[in-house]
mmCIF file of C-alpha atoms in Angstrom:
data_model
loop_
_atom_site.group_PDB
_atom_site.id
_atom_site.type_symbol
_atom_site.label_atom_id
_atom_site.label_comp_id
_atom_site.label_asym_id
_atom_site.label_seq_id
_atom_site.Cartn_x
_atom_site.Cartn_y
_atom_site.Cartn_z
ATOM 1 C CA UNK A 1 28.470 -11.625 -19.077
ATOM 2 C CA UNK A 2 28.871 -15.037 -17.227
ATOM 3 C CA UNK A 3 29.721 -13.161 -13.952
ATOM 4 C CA UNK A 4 26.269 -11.011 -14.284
ATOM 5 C CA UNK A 5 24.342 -14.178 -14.860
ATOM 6 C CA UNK A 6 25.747 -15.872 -11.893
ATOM 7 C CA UNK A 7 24.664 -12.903 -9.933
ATOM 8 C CA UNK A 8 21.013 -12.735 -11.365
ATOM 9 C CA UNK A 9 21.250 -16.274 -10.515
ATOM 10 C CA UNK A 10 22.755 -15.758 -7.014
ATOM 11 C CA UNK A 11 19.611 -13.052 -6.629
ATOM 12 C CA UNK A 12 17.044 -15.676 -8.088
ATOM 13 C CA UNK A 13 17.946 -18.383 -5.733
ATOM 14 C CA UNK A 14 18.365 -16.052 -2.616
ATOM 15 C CA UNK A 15 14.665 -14.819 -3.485
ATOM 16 C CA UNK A 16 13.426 -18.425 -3.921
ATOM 17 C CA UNK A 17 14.648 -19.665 -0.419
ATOM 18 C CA UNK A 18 13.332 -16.603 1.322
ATOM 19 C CA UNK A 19 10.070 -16.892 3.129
ATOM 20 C CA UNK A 20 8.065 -14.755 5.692
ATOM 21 C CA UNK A 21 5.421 -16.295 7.801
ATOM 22 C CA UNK A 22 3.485 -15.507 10.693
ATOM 23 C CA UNK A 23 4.559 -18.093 13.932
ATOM 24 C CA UNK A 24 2.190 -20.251 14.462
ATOM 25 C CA UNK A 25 2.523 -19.027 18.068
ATOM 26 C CA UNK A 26 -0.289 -16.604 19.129
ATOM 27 C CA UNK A 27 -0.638 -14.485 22.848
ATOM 28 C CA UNK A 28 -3.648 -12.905 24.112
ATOM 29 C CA UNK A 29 -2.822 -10.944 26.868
ATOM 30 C CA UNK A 30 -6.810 -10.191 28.877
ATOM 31 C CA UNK A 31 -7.517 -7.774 31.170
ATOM 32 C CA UNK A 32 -10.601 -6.930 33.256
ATOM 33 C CA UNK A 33 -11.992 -3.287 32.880
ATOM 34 C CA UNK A 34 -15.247 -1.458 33.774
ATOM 35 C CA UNK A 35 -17.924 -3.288 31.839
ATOM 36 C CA UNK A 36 -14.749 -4.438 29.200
ATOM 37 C CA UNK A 37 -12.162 -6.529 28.323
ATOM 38 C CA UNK A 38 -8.949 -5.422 27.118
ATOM 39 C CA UNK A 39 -6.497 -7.538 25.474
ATOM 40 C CA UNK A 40 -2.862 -7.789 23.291
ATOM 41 C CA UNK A 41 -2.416 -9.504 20.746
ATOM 42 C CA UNK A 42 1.246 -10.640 20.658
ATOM 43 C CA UNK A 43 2.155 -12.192 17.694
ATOM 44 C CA UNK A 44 5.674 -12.968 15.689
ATOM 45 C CA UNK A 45 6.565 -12.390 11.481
ATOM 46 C CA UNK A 46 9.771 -14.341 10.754
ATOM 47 C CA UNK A 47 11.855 -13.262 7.829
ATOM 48 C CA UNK A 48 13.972 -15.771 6.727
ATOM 49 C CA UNK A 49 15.614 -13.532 3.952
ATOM 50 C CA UNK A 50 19.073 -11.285 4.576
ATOM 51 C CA UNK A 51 17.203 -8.434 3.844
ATOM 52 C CA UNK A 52 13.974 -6.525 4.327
ATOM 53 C CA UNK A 53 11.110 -7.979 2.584
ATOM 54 C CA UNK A 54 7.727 -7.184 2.411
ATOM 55 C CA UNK A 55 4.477 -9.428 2.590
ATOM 56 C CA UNK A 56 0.570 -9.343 3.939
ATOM 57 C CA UNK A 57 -0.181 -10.354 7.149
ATOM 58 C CA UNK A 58 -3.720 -11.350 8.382
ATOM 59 C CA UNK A 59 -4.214 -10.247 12.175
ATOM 60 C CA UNK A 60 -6.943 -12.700 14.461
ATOM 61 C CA UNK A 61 -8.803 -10.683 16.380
ATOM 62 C CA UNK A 62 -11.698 -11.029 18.212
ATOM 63 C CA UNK A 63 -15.115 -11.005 16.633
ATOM 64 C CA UNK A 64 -16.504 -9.149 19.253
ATOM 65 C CA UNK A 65 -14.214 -6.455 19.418
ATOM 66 C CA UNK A 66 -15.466 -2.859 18.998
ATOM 67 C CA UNK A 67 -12.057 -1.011 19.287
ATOM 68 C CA UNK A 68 -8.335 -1.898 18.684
ATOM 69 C CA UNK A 69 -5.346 -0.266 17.910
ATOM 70 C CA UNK A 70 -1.873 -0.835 16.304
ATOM 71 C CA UNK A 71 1.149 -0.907 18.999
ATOM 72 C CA UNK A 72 4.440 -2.702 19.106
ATOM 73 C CA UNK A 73 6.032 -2.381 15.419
ATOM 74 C CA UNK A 74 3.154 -1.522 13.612
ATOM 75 C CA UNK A 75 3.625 3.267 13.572
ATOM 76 C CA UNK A 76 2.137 4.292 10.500
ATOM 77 C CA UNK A 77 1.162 1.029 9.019
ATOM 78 C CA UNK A 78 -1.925 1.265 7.395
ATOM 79 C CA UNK A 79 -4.594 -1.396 8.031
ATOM 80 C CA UNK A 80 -7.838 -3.333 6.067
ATOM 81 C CA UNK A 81 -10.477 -4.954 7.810
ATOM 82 C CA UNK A 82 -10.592 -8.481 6.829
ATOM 83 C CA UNK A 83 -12.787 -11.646 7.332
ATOM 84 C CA UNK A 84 -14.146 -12.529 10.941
ATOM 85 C CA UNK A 85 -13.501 -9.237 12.506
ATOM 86 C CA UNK A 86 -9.952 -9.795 11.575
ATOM 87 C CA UNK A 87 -7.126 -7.016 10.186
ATOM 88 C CA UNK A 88 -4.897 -7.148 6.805
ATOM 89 C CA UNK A 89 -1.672 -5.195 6.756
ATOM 90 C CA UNK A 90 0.651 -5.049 4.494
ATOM 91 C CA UNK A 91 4.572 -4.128 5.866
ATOM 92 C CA UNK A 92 8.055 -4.341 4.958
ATOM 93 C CA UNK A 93 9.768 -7.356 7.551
ATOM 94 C CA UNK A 94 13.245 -6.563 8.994
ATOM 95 C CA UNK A 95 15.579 -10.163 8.408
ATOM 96 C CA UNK A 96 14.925 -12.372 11.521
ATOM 97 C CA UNK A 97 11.812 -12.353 13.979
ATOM 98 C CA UNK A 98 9.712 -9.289 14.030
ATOM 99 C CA UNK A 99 7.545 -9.006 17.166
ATOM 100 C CA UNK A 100 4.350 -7.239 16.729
ATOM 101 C CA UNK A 101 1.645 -6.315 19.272
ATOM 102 C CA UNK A 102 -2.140 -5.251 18.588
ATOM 103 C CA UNK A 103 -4.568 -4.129 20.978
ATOM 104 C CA UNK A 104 -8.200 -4.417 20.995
ATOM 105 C CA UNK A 105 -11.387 -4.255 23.005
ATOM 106 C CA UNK A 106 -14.643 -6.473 23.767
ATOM 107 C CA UNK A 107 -17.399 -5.101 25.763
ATOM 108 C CA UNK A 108 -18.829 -6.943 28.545
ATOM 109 C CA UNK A 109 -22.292 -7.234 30.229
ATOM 110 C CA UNK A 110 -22.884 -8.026 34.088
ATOM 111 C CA UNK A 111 -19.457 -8.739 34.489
ATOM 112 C CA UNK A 112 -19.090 -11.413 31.773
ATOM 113 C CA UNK A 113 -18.158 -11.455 27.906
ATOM 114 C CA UNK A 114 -17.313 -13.901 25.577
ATOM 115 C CA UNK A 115 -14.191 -13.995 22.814
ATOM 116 C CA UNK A 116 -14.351 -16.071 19.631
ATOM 117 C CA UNK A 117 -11.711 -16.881 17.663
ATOM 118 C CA UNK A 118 -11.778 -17.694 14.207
ATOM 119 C CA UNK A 119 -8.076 -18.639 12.966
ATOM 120 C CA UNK A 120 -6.583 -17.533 9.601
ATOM 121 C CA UNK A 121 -3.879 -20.448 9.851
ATOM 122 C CA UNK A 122 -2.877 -23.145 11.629
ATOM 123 C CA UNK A 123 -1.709 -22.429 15.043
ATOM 124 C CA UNK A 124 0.088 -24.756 16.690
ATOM 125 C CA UNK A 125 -0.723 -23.213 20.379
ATOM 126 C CA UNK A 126 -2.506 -20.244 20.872
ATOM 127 C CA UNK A 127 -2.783 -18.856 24.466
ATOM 128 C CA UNK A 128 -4.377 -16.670 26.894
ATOM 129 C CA UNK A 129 -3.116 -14.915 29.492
ATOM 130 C CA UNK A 130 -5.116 -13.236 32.263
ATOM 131 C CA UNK A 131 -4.184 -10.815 35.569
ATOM 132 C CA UNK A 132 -6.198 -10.141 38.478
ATOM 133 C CA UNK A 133 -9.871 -11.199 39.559
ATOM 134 C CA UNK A 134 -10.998 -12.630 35.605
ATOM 135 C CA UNK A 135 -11.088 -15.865 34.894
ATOM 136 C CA UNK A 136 -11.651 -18.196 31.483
ATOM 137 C CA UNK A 137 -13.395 -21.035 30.749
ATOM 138 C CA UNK A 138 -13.586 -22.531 27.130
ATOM 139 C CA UNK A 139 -13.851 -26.003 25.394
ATOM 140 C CA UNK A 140 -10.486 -28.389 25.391
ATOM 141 C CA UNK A 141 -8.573 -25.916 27.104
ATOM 142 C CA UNK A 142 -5.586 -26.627 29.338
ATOM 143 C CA UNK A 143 -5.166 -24.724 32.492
ATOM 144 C CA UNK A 144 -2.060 -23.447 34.191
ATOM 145 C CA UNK A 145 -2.847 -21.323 37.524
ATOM 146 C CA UNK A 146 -0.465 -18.653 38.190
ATOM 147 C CA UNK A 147 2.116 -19.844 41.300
ATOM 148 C CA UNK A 148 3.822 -17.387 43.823
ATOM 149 C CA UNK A 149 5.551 -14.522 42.088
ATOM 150 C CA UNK A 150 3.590 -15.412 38.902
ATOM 151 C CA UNK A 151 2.174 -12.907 37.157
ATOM 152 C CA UNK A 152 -0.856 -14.671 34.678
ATOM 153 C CA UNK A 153 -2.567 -17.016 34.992
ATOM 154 C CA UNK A 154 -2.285 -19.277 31.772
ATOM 155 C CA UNK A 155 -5.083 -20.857 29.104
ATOM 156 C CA UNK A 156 -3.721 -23.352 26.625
ATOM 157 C CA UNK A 157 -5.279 -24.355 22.763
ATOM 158 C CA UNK A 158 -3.107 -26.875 20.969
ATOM 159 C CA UNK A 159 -2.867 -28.269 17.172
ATOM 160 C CA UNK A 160 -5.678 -25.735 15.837
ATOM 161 C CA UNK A 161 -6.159 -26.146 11.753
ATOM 162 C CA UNK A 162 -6.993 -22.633 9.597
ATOM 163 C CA UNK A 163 -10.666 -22.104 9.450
ATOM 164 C CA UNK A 164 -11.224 -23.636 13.237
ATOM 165 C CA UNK A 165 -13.704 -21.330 15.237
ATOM 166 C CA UNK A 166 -12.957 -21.676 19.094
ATOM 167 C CA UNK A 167 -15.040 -19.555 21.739
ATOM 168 C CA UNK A 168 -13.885 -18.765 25.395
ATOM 169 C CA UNK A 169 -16.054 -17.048 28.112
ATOM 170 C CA UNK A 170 -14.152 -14.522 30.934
ATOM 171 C CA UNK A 171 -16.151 -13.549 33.756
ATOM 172 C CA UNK A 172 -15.073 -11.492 36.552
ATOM 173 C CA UNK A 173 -15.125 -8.186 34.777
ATOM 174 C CA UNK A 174 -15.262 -4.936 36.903
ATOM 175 C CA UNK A 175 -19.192 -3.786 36.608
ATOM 176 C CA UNK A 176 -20.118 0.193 35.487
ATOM 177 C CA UNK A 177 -22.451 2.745 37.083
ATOM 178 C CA UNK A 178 -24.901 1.637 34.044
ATOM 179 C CA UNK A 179 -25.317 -1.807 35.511
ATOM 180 C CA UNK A 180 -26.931 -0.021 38.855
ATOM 181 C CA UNK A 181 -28.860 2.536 37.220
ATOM 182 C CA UNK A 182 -30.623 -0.634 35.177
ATOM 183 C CA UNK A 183 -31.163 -2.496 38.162
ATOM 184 C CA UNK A 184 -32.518 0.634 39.475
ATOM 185 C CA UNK A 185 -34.781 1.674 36.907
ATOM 186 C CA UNK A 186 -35.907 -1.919 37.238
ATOM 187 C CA UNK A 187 -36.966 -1.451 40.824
ATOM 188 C CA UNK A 188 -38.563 1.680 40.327
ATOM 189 C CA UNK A 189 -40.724 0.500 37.521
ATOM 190 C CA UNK A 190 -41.660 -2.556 39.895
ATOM 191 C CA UNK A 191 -42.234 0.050 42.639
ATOM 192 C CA UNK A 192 -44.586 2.146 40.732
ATOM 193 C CA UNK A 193 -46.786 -0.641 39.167
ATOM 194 C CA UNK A 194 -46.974 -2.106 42.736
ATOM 195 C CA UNK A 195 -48.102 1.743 43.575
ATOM 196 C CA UNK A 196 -50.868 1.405 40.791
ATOM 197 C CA UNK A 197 -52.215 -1.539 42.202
ATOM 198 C CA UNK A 198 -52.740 -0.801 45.767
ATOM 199 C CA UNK A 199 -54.018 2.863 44.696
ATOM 200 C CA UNK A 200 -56.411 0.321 42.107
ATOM 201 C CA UNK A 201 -57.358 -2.194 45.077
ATOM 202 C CA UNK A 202 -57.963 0.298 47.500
ATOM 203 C CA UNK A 203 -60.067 2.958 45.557
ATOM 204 C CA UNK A 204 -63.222 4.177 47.580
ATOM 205 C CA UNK A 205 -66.498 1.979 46.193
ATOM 206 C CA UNK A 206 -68.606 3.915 43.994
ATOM 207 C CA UNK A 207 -72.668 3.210 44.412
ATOM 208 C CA UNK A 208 -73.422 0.342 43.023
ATOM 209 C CA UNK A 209 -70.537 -1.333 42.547
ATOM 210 C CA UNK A 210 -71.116 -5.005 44.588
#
């Protein structure tokens, strides 16, 4: 009897001390496509416990983004939309860090778009990384230009509370066929009233007009 007890207590205690929590380390990998931005969301669940546990995870996405999709660690996990454009998942944690990866996409107009962020925790630095011709600008942000051999260039936020809404801005985005055929519907439709005009200005005089 005594020896179960001290195992029920053993179990108890083992339970108690456990704890799974999302870092408070989050990656946003961006990258320029036609009229979009495409992006990762790198992000790490530690397990403290010896053995699996489960727990619900809130994911921060974008609140502009119109597409995303579960990658790295995440087959067959079923997903909720949550507040702020965000995802809820539920999923069994392996003991140690669990490295998980979503991606998502934000459209983009003229060759610009704009992220915002609004956190489900604290974050203690949240960053952006971004390859080839786009760049970011956003409010309090520390910058870190990519060097020879570097791949990203780097976009720092630091000491961010739960709640805190931050919005960046990326410009440099590769611009569609749609963006020409507006433009050129444009200049038709300034073309033709132009047309109008002259046609109007130039009519043949009717008797007695002055």
């Amino acid at each position: 009897m005594r020896k179960t007890l001290f195992v029920l207590c053993c179990l108890f205690a083992s339970t108690a001390m456990s704890e799974i929590k999302v870092t408070p380390k989050f990656i946003y990998v961006l990258h320029g496509g036609v009229d979009a931005i495409w992006g990762q969301y790198m992000f790490m669940v530690k397990n403290t416990a010896e053995a699996p546990a489960s727990s619900e995870v809130k994911v921060t996405l974008p609140g502009e983004t119109v597409d995303w999709q579960a990658q790295e660690g995440l087959a067959g996990i079923q997903f909720s939309l949550g507040e702020n454009g965000g995802l809820v998942f539920t999923k069994e944690f392996k003991p140690g860090d669990n490295i998980h990866t979503v991606g998502f996409k934000v459209p983009a107009t003229s060759g610009e778009g704009d992220l915002s962020l609004t956190l489900a925790q604290d974050v203690s630095e949240l960053s952006f990384l971004s390859s080839g011709p786009i760049e970011i600008s956003g409010e309090n942000m520390k910058v870190a230009k990519r060097g020879e051999g570097q791949r990203y260039d780097k976009y720092h936020f630091y000491d961010l509370k739960k709640g805190d809404k931050l919005t960046i801005s990326v410009t440099g985005v590769h611009v569609g066929r749609s963006e020409f055929w507006k433009y050129g519907w444009i200049t038709f439709a300034v073309l033709l009233i132009g047309c109008f005009g002259l046609a109007f200005m130039t009519r043949p005089q009717q008797r007695g007009e002055v």
